Short mmCIF file of C-alpha atoms in Angstrom, two decimals:
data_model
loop_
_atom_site.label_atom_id
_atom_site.label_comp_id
_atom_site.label_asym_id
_atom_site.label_seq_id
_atom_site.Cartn_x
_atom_site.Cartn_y
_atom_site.Cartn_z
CA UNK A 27 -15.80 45.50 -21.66
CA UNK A 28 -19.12 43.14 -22.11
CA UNK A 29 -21.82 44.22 -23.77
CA UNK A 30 -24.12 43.98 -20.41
CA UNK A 31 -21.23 46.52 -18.84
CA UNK A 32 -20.74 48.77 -21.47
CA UNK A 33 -24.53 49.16 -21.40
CA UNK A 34 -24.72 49.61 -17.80
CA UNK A 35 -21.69 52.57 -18.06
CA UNK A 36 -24.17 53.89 -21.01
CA UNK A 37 -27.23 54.25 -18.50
CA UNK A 38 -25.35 55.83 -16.33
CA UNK A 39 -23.92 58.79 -18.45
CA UNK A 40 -27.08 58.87 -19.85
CA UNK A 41 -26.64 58.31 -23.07
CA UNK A 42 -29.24 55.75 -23.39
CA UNK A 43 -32.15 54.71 -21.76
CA UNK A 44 -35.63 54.19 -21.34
CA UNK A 45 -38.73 56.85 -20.14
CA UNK A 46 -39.71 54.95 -16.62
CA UNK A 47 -41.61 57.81 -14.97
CA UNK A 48 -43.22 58.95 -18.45
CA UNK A 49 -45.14 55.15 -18.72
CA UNK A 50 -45.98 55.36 -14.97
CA UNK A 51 -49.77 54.64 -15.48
CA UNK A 52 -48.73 51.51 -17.29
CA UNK A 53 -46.88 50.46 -14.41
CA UNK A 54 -49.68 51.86 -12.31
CA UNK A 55 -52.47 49.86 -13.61
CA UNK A 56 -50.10 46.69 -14.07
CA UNK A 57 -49.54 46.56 -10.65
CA UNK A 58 -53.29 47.29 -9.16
CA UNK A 59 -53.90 44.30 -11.66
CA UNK A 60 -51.94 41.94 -9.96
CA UNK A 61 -52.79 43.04 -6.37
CA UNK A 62 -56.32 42.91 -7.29
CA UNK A 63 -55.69 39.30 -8.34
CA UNK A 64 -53.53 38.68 -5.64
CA UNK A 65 -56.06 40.21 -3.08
CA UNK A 66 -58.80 38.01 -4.82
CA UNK A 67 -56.71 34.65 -4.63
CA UNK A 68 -55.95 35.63 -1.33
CA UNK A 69 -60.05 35.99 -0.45
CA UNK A 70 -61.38 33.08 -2.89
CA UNK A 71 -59.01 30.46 -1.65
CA UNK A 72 -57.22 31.70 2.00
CA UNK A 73 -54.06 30.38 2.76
CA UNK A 74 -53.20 26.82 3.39
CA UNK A 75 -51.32 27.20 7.12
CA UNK A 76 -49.43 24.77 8.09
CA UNK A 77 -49.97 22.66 11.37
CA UNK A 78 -47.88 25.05 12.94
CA UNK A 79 -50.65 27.67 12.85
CA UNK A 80 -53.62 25.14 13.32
CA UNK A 81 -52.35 22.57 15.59
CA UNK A 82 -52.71 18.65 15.03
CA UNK A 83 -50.26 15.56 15.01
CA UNK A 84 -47.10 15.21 12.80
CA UNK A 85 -46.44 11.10 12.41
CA UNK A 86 -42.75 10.12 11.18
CA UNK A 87 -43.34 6.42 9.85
CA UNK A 88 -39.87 4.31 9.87
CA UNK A 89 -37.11 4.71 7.22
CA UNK A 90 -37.57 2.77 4.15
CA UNK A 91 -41.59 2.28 4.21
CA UNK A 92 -42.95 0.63 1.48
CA UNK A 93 -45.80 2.77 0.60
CA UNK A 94 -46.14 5.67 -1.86
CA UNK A 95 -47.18 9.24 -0.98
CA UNK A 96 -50.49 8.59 -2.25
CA UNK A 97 -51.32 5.60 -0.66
CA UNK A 98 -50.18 6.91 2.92
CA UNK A 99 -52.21 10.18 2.24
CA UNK A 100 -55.42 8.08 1.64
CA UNK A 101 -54.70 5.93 4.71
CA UNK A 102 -54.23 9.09 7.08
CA UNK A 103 -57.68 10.52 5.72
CA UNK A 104 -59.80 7.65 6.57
CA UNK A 105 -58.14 7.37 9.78
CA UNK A 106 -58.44 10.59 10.85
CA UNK A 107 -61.25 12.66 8.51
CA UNK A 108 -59.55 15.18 7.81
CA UNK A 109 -57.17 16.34 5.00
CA UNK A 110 -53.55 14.92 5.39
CA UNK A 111 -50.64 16.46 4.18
CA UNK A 112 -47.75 13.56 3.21
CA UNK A 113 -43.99 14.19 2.47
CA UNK A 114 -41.35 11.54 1.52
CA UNK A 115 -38.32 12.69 3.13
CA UNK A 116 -34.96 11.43 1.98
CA UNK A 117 -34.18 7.95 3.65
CA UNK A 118 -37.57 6.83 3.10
CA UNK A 119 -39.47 7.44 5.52
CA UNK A 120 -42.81 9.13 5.57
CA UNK A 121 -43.89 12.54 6.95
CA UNK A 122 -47.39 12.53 7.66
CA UNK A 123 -49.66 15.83 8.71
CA UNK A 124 -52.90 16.05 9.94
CA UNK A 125 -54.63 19.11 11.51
CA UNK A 126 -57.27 19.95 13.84
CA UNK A 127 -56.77 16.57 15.74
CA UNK A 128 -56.22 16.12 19.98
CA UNK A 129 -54.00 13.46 21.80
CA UNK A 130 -57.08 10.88 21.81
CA UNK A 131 -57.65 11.03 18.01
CA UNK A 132 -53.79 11.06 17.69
CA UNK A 133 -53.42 7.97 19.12
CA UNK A 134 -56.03 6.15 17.29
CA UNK A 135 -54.96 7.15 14.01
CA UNK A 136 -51.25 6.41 14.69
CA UNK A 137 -52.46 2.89 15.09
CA UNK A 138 -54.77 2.47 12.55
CA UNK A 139 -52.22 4.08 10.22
CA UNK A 140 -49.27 1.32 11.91
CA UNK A 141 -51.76 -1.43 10.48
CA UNK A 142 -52.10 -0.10 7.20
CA UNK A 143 -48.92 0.71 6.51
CA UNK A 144 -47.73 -3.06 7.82
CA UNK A 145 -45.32 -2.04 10.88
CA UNK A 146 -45.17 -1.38 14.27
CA UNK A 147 -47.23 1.19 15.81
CA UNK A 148 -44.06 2.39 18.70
CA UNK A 149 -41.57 2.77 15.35
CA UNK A 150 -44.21 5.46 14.07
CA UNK A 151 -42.96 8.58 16.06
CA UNK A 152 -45.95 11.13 16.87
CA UNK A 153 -45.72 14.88 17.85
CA UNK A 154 -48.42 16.69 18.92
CA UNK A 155 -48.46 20.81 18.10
CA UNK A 156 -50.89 22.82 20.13
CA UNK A 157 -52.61 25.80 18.13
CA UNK A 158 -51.82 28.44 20.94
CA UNK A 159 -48.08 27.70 20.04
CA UNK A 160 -48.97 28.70 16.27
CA UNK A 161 -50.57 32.04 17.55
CA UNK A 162 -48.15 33.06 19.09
CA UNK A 163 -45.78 32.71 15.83
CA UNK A 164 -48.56 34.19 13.99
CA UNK A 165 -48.65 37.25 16.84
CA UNK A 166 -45.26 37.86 17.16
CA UNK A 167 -44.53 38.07 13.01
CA UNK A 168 -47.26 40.32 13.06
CA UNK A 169 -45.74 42.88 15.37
CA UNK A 170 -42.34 42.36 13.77
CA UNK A 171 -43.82 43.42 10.78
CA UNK A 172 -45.33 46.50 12.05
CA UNK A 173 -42.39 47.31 14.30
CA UNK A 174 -40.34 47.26 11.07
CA UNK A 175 -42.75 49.56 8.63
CA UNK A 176 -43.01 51.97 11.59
CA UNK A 177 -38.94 52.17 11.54
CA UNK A 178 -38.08 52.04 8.26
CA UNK A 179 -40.91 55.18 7.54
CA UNK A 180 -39.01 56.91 10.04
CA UNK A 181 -35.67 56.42 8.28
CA UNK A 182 -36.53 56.97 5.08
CA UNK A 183 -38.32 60.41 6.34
CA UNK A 184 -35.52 61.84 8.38
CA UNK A 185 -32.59 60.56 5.57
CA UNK A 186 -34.51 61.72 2.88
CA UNK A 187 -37.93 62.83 2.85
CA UNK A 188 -42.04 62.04 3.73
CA UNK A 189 -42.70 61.68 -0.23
CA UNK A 190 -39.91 58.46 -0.19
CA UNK A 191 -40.90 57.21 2.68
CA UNK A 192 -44.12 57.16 1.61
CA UNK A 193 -43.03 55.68 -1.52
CA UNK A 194 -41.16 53.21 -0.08
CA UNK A 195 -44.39 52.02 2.50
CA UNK A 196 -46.24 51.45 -1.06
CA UNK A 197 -43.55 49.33 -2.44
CA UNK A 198 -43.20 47.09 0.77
CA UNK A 199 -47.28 46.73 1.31
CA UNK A 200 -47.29 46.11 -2.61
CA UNK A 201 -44.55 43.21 -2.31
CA UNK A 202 -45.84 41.82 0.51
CA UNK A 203 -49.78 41.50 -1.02
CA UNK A 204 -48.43 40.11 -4.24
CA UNK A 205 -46.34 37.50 -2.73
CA UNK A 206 -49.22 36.20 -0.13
CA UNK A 207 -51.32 36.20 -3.06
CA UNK A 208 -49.38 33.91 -4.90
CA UNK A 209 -49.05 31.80 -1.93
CA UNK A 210 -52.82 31.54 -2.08
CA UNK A 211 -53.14 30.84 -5.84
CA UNK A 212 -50.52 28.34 -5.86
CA UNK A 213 -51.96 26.64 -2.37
CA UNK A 214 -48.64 25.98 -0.98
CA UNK A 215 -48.44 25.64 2.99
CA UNK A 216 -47.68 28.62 5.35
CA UNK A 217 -45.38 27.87 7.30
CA UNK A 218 -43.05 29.24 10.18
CA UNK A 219 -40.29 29.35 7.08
CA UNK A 220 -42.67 31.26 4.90
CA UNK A 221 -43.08 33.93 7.86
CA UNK A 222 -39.09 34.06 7.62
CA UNK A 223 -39.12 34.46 3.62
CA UNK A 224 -41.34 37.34 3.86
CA UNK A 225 -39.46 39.01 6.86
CA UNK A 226 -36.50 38.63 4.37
CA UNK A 227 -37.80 39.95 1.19
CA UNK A 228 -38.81 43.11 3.10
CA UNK A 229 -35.04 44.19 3.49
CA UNK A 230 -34.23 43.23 -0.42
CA UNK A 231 -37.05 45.30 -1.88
CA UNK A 232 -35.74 47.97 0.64
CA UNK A 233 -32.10 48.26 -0.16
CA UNK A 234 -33.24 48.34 -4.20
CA UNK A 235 -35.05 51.39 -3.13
CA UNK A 236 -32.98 53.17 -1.20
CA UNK A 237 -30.32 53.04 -3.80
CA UNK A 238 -32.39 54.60 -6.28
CA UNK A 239 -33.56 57.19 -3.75
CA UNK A 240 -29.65 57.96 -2.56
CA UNK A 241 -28.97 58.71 -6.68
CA UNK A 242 -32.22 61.03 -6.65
CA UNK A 243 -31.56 62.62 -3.74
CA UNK A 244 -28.00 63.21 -5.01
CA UNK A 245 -28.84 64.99 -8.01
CA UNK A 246 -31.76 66.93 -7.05
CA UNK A 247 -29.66 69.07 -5.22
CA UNK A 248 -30.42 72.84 -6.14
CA UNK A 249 -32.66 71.28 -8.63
CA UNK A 250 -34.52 75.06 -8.61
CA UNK A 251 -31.65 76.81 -9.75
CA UNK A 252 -31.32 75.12 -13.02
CA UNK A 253 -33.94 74.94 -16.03
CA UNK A 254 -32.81 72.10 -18.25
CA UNK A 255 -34.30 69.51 -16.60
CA UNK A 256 -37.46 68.96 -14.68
CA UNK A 257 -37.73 66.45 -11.35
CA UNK A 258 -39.27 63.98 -13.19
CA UNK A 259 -35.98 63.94 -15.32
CA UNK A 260 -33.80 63.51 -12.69
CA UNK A 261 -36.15 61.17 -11.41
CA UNK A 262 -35.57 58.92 -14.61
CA UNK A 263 -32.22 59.31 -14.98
CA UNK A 264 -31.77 57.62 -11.24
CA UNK A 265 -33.50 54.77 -11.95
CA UNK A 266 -31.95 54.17 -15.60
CA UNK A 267 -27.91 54.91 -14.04
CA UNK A 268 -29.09 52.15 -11.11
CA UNK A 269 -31.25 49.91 -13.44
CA UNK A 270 -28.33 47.35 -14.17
CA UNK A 271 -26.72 47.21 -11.07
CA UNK A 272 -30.75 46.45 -9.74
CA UNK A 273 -31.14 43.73 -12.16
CA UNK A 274 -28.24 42.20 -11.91
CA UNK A 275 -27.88 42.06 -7.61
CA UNK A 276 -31.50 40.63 -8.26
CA UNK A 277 -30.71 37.62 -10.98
CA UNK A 278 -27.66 37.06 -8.33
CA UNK A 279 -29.75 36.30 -5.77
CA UNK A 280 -33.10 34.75 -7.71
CA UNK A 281 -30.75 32.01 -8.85
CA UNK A 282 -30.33 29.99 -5.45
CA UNK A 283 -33.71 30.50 -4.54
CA UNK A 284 -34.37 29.02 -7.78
CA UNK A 285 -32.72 25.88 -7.39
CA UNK A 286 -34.18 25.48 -3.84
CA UNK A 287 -37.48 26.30 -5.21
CA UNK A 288 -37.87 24.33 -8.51
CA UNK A 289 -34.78 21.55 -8.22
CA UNK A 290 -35.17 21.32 -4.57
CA UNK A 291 -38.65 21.06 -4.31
CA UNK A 292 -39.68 20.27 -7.56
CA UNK A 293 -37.74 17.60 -9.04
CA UNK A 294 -36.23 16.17 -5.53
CA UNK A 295 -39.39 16.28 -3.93
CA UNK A 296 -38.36 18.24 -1.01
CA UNK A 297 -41.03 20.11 -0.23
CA UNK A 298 -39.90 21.54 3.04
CA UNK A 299 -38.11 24.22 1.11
CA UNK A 300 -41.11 25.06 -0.93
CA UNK A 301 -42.56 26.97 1.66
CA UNK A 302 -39.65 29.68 2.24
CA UNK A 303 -38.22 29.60 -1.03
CA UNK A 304 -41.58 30.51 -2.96
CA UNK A 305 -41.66 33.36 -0.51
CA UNK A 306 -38.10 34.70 -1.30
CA UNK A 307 -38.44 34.07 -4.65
CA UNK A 308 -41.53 36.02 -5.57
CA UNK A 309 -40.76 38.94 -3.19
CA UNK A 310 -37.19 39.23 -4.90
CA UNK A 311 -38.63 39.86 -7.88
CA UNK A 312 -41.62 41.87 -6.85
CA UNK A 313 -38.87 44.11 -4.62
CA UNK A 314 -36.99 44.59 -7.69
CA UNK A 315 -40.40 45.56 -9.75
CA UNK A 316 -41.71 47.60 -7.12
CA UNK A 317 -38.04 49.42 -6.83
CA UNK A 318 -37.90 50.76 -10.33
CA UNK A 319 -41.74 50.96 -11.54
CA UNK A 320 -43.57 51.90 -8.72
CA UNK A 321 -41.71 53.95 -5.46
CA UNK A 322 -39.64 56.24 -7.86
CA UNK A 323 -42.32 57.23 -10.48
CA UNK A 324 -44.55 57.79 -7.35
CA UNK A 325 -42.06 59.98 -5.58
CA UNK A 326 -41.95 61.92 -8.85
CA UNK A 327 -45.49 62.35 -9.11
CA UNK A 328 -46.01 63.57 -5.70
CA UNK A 329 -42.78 65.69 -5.83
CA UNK A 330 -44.17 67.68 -9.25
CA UNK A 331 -47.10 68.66 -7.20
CA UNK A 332 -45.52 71.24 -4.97
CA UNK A 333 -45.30 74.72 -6.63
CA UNK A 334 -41.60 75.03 -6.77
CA UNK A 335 -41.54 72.04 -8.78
CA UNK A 336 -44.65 72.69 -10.80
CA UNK A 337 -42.78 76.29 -11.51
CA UNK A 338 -39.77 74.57 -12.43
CA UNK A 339 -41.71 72.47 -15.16
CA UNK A 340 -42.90 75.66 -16.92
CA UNK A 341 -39.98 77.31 -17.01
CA UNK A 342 -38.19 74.56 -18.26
CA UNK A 343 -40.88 73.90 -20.83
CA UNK A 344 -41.03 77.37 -21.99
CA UNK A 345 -36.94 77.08 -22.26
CA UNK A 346 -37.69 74.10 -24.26
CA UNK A 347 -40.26 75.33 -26.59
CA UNK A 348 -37.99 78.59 -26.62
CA UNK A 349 -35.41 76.30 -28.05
CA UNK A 350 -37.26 74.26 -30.64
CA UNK A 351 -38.77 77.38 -31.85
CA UNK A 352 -34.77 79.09 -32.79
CA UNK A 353 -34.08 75.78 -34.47
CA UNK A 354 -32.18 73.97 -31.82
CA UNK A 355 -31.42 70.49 -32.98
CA UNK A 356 -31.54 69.19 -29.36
CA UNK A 357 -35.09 69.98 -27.90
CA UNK A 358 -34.07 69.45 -24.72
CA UNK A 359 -31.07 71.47 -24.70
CA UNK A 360 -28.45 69.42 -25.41
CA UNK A 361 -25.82 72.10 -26.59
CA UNK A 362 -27.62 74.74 -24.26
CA UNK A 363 -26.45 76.49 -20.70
CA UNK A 364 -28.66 78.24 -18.69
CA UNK A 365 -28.22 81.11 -17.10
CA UNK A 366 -28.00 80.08 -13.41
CA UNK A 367 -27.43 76.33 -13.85
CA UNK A 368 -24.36 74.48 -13.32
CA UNK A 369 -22.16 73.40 -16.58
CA UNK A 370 -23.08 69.49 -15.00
CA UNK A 371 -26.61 69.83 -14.35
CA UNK A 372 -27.88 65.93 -13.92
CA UNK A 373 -29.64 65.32 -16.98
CA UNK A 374 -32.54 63.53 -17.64
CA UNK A 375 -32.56 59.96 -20.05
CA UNK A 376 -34.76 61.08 -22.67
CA UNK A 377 -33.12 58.83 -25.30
CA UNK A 378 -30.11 58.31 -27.57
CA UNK A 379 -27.97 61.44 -27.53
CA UNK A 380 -25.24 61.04 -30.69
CA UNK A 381 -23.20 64.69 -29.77
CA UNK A 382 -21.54 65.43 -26.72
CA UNK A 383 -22.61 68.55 -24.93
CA UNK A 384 -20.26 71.60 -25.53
CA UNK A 385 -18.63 72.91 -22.81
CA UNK A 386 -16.98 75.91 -24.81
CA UNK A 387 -20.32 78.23 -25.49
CA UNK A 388 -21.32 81.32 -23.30
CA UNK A 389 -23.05 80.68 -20.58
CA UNK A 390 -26.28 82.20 -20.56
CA UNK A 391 -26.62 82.02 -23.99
CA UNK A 392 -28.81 78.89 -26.22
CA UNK A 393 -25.97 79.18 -29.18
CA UNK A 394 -23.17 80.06 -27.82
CA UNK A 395 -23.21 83.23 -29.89
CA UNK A 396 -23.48 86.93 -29.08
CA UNK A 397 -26.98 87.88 -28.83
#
């Protein structure tokens, strides 16, 4: 077995792991950081939409054209006043963006850019987009999103409860803030195919969740009648038996984005796929982030504030302090069995545990010995 799996088998017994919902203000204050910056970016500089959104005049010069990027993006701003947008697509030819323009100015500047650029004006192809048309993208993506946070509060309330669907509505508006953000900071164009990315990334950062939440709800079950382990326990033990199986469906699918995003646009120059791969790309990871640091340590908090669970904590603290105080080597009951709790109580990752728990002492009794 690899390392990476034999880990992964680890984390899920338990045996090892690391205190996720204990750190939660960390992960808290890390992640109003970044929206804050996000939101700020997002204020400061707006987003760069695409012509699709603004309207204006797309001009496709003839395969092969003999002048750089550059050069045709200065041309198209002294034709037309206004900042151009220039890709070189991959037989040569030249596509050439320019917003806020009408038919008149459209023809003028496809033929001042025809004399500039040395060829005939009819081989420069010209498309006119309307802003209305742009709207009405804008519109509908707006109501799918709604539509689908409406849903999926719904689902997650009636399959599990209001505190993870909650949770879950915090992770998505979270994702979706940092990765417009970024879109904002880095000043690459919105585009019909960024409205896609983010429509996509929703149902990643989703599924992440939901797994975790299917593994809490699991062992919480009858979570009362025990007092070895506290929600927030159980809480942490979800996310560390999940963690690897999170990370790795993530790298899987970060990798191809990554090639789109920095081979495909980066070093080829394509920079069509820059505007939906920078979207999937940052809300994979955000969706995984969000997944294990934010919706999970929130459900715990809000779970340890009803009084069941807040009486739960103190009797399992007092059955903890009951134990260090007899000389227990395992504060948190390691070797113990409750009276009332089940032999395979889920137990929480606290750390390192080098004995196996002992299945052979009385019930109902810390030591296993007669009291």
């Amino acid at each position: 077995m690899s390392k990476l799996g034999n880990l992964g088998a680890r984390l899920h017994r338990g045996e090892v792991g690391y205190d996720f919902v204990k750190n939660r203000k960390i992960w808290y204050g890390l992640s109003i950081l970044i929206t804050i910056t996000a939101i700020v970016g997002l204020a400061v500089r707006g987003l760069n939409m695409g012509i699709e959104f603004e309207g204006g005049a797309v001009f496709n010069t003839p395969k092969n054209t003999s002048a750089s990027v550059s050069q045709a993006e200065e041309y198209a701003e002294q034709a037309s006043g206004h900042d151009a947008i220039v890709q070189k697509l991959g037989d040569g030819s030249l596509r050439i963006q320019v917003a806020g323009i009408d038919t008149d100015a459209a023809n003028k500047i496809k033929n001042t850019l025809a004399d500039d650029l040395k060829v005939d004006s009819e081989q420069i192809n010209a498309e006119l987009v309307g802003p209305s048309w742009g709207e009405q993208i804008a519109n509908k993506a707006w109501q799918g999103l709604g539509i689908f946070l409406v849903l999926v509060v719904i689902y997650l309330a009636i399959a599990f409860e209001w505190r993870m669907a909650l949770a879950a509505f915090v992770a998505l508006i979270h994702d979706i803030t940092i990765t417009v953000g970024i879109y904002a900071l880095v000043g690459f164009e919105v585009t019909p195919g960024t409205v896609i990315g983010l429509l996509t990334i929703l149902g990643y950062s989703l599924y992440d969740t939901v797994v975790v939440f299917d593994s809490l709800k699991e062992q919480t079950k009858d979570i009362t009648k025990q007092t070895r382990w506290t929600y927030s326990d159980i809480a942490n033990r979800s996310i560390n038996s999940t963690l690897v199986r999170s990370v790795n469906t993530t790298v899987v699918a970060l990798l191809p984005v990554a090639g789109l995003l920095f081979i495909g646009g980066g070093v080829l120059g394509a920079g069509m796929l820059n505007d939906i791969s920078l979207s999937l790309f940052v809300g994979l990871a955000a969706g995984a982030y969000s997944s294990i640091f934010i919706a999970t340590p929130l459900v715990a908090d809000l779970k340890e504030r009803e009084p069941q669970m807040k009486a739960l904590r103190k009797r399992v603290l007092a059955k903890r302090a009951q134990s260090a105080a007899k000389g227990d080597t395992e504060v948190h009951g390691e070797d113990e069995s409750y009276d009332g709790e089940p032999e395979d109580a889920a137990p929480a990752v606290v750390g390192p545990r080098n004995q196996p728990a002992s299945r052979t002492r009385g019930r109902g009794r810390p030591s296993g010995k007669r009291r």
